[in-house]
Coordinates of C-alpha atoms and ligand atoms in Angstrom, one line a residue:
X1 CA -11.9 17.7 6.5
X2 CA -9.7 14.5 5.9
X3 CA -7.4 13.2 8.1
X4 CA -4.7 10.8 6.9
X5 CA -2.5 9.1 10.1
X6 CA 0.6 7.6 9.3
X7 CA 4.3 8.4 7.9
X8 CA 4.8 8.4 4.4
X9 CA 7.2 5.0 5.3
X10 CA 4.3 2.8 5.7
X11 CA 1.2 1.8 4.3
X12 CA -0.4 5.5 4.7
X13 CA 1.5 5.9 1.4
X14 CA -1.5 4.0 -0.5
X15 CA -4.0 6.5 1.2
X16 CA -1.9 9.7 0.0
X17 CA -1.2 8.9 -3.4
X18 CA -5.4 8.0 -3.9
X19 CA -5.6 11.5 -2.4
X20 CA -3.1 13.2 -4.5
X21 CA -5.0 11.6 -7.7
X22 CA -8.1 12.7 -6.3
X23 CA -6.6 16.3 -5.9
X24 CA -7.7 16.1 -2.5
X25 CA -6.4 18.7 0.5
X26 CA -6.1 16.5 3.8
X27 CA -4.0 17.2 7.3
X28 CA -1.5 14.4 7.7
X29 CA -0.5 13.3 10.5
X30 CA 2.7 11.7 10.8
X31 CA 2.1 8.7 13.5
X32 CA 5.6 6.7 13.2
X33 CA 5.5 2.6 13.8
X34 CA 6.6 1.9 17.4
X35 CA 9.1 -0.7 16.1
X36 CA 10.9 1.8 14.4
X37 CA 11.7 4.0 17.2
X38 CA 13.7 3.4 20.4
X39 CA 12.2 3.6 23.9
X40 CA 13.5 7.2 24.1
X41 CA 12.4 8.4 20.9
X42 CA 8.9 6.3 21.2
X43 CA 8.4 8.7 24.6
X44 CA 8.5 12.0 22.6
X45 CA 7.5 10.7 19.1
X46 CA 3.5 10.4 18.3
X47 CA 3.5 6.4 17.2
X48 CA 1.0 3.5 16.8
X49 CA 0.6 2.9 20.3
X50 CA 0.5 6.5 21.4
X51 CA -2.8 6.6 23.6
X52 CA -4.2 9.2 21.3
X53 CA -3.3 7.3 18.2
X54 CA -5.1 4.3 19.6
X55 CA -8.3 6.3 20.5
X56 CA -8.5 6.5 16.2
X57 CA -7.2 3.1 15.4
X58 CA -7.4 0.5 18.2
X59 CA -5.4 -1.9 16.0
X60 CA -2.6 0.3 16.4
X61 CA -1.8 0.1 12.7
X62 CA -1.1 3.2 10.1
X63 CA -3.3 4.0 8.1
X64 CA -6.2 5.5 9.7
X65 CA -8.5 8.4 8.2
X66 CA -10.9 10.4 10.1
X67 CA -13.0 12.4 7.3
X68 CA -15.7 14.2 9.0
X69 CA -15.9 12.3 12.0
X70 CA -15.9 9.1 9.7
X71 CA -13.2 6.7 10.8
X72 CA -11.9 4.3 9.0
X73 CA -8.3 2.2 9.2
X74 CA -7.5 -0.6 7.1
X75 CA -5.8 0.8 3.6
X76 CA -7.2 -0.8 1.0
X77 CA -10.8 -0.3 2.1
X78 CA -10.0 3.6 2.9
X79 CA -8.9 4.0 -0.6
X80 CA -11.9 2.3 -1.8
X81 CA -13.9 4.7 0.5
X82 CA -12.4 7.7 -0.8
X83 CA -12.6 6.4 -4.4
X84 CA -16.6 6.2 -3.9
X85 CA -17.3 9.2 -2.2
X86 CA -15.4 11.3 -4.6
X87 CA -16.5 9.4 -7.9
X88 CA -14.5 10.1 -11.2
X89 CA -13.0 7.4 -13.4
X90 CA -11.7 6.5 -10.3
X91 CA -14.7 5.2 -8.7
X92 CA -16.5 2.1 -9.8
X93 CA -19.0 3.0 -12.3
X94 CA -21.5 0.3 -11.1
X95 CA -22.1 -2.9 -9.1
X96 CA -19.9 -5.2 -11.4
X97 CA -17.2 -2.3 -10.8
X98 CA -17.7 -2.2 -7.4
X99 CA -17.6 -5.9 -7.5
X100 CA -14.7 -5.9 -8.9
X101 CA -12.8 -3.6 -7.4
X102 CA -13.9 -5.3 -4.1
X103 CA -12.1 -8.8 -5.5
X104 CA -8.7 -7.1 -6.5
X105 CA -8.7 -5.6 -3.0
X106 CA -9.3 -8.6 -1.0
X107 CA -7.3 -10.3 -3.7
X108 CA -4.4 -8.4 -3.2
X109 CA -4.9 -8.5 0.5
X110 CA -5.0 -12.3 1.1
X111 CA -3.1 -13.5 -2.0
X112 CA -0.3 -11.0 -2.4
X113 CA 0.6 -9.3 0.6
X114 CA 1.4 -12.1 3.3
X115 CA 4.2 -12.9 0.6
X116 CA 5.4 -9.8 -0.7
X117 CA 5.7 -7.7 2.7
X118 CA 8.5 -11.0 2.9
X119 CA 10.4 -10.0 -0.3
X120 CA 10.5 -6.7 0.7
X121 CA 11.8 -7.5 4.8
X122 CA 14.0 -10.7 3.5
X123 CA 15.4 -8.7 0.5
X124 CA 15.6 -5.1 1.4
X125 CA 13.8 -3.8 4.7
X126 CA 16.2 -5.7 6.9
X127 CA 19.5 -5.6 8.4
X128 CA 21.4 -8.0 6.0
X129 CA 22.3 -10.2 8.9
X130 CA 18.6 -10.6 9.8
X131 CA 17.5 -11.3 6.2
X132 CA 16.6 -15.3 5.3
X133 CA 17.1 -15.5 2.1
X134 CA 14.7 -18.9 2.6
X135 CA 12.0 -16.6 3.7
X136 CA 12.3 -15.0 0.4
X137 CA 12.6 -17.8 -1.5
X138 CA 9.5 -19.3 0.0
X139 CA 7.6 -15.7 -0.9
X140 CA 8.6 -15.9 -4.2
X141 CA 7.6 -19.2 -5.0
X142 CA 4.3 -18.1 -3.1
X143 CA 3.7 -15.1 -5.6
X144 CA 4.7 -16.5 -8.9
X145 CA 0.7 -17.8 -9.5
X146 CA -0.8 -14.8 -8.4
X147 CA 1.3 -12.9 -10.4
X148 CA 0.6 -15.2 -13.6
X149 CA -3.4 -14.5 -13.2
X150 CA -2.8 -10.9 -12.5
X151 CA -0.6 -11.4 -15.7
X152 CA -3.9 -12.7 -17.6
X153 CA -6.3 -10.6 -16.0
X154 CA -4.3 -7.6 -18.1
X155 CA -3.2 -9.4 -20.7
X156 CA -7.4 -9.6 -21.7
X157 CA -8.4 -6.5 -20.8
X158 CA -5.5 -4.4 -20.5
X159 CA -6.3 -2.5 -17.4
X160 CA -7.6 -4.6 -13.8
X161 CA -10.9 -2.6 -13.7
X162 CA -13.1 -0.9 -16.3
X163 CA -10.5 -0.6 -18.9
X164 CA -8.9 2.7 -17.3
X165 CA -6.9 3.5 -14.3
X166 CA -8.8 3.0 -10.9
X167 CA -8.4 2.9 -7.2
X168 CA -8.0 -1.4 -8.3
X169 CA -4.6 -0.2 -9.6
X170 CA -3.6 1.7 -6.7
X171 CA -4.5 -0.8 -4.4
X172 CA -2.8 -3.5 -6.1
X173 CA 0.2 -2.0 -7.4
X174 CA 0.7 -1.1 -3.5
X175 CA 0.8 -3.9 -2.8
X176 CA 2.4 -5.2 -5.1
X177 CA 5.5 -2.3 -4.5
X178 CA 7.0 -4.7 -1.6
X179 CA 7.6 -7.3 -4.4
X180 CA 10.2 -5.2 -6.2
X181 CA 13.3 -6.7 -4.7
X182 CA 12.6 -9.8 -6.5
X183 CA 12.6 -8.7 -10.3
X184 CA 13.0 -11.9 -11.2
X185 CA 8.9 -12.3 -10.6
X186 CA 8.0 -9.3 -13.1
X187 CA 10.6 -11.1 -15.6
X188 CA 8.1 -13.8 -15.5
X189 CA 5.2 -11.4 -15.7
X190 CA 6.0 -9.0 -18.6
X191 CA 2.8 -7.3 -18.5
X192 CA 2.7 -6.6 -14.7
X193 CA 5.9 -5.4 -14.8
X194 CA 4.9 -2.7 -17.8
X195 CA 1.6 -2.1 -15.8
X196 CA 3.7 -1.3 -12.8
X197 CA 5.8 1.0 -14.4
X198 CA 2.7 3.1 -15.9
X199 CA 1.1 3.4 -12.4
X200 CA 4.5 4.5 -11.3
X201 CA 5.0 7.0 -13.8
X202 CA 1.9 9.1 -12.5
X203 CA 1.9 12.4 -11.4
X204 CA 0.5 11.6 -8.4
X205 CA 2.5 8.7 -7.3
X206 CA 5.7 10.5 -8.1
X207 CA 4.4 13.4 -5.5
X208 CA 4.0 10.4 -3.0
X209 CA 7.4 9.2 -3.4
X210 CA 9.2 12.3 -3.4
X211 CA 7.7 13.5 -0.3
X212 CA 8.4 9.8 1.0
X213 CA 11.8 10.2 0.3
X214 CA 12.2 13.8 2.2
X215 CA 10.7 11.7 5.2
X216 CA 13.5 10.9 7.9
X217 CA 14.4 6.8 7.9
Ligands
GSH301 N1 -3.9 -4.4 6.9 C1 -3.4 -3.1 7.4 C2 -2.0 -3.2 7.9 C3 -1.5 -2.0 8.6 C4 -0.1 -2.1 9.1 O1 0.3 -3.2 9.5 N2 0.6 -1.0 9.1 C5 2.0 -1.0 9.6 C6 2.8 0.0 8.9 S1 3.0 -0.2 7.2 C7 2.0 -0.6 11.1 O2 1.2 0.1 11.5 N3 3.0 -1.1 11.9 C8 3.2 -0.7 13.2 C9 2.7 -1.5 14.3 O3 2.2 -2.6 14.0 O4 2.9 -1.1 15.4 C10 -3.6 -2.1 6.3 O5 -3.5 -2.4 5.2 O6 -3.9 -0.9 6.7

């Protein structure tokens, strides 16, 4: 049986939407971020430094799976984990897929992320009187060249992996998500921004969002 830990509000949502493609049953666990809660909450709420929470994920970050007594935390590689156990046109097809798939992941990881979880916090995420609109600025300057090869990368082949949808898109777009507050990026990368809105428009994204939205702030 699979295991997702974390609240639909964080970066479990990139675990449940690979699972809801995948048509998979899991349990979820709703472990809540610490910061989010106050002291008295935290003391009755299970969260990310809950003892039993850290017995699964010593990092005391959500996401964490246990499938089977496998556990693994870290989002992108779970999604690629459950992508490759299940197979489907998911699932890398071969090495240069798995390859691949690996790059966009780390990709995402390293070149993307550090910037965009700023667009999101500077732009959106924060109270407006703890927003720096310099700390966006700087993101947004930081995520116009990744954007332009991502740009590329589709404008040649149309898709990031294999010429179909794969767990590459999930990962990427998910990351990708926290850049939304700036649409003045995706103006500059037409073809991201009509990429985005196709992995949006999935079934199983949609069933993501909507139970993310029934989720208490
Ligand atoms: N690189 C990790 C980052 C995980 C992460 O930072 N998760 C946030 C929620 S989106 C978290 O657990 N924050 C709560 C905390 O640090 O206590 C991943 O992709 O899984």
């Amino acid at each position: 049986m699979l295991t997702i830990y974390g609240v639909y509000r964080s970066r479990a949502s990139r675990a449940i939407w690979l699972a809801n493609e995948l048509g998979l049953a899991f349990k979820h666990v709703p472990v809540m971020q610490l910061y989010r809660l106050s002291a008295e909450a935290a003391t009755r709420t299970r969260n990310t430094r809950s003892p039993e929470f850290l017995a699964v994920n010593p990092n005391g970050h959500i996401p964490a799976i246990d499938d089977d007594g496998l556990i693994l935390s870290e989002s992108l590689a779970i999604n690629l984990y459950l992508a490759k156990k299940h197979g489907g046109p998911l699932a890398p097809a071969d090495l240069a897929e798995d390859a691949l798939m690996t790059m966009w992941a780390l990709w995402a990881a390293i070149e993307v992320e550090p910037h965009s979880i700023q667009v999101l916090n500077h732009r959106l995420a924060k109270r407006p009187k703890e927003r720096d609109p310099e700390v966006a600025a700087a993101a947004i300057r930081a995520l116009r060249a990744p954007l332009g090869v991502l740009d590329e990368a589709l404008a040649r082949s149309g898709s990031i992996v294999g010429g179909r949808f794969t767990v590459a898109d999930i990962n990427t777009a998910e990351v990708l998500r926290y850049a939304l507050p700036a649409p003045e990026l995706f103006e500059a990368a037409p073809r991201v921004r009509a990429w985005l809105a196709a992995c949006h428009a999935r079934p199983a994204f949609k069933a993501m969002m909507a139970a993310r939205e029934m989720e208490p702030l």
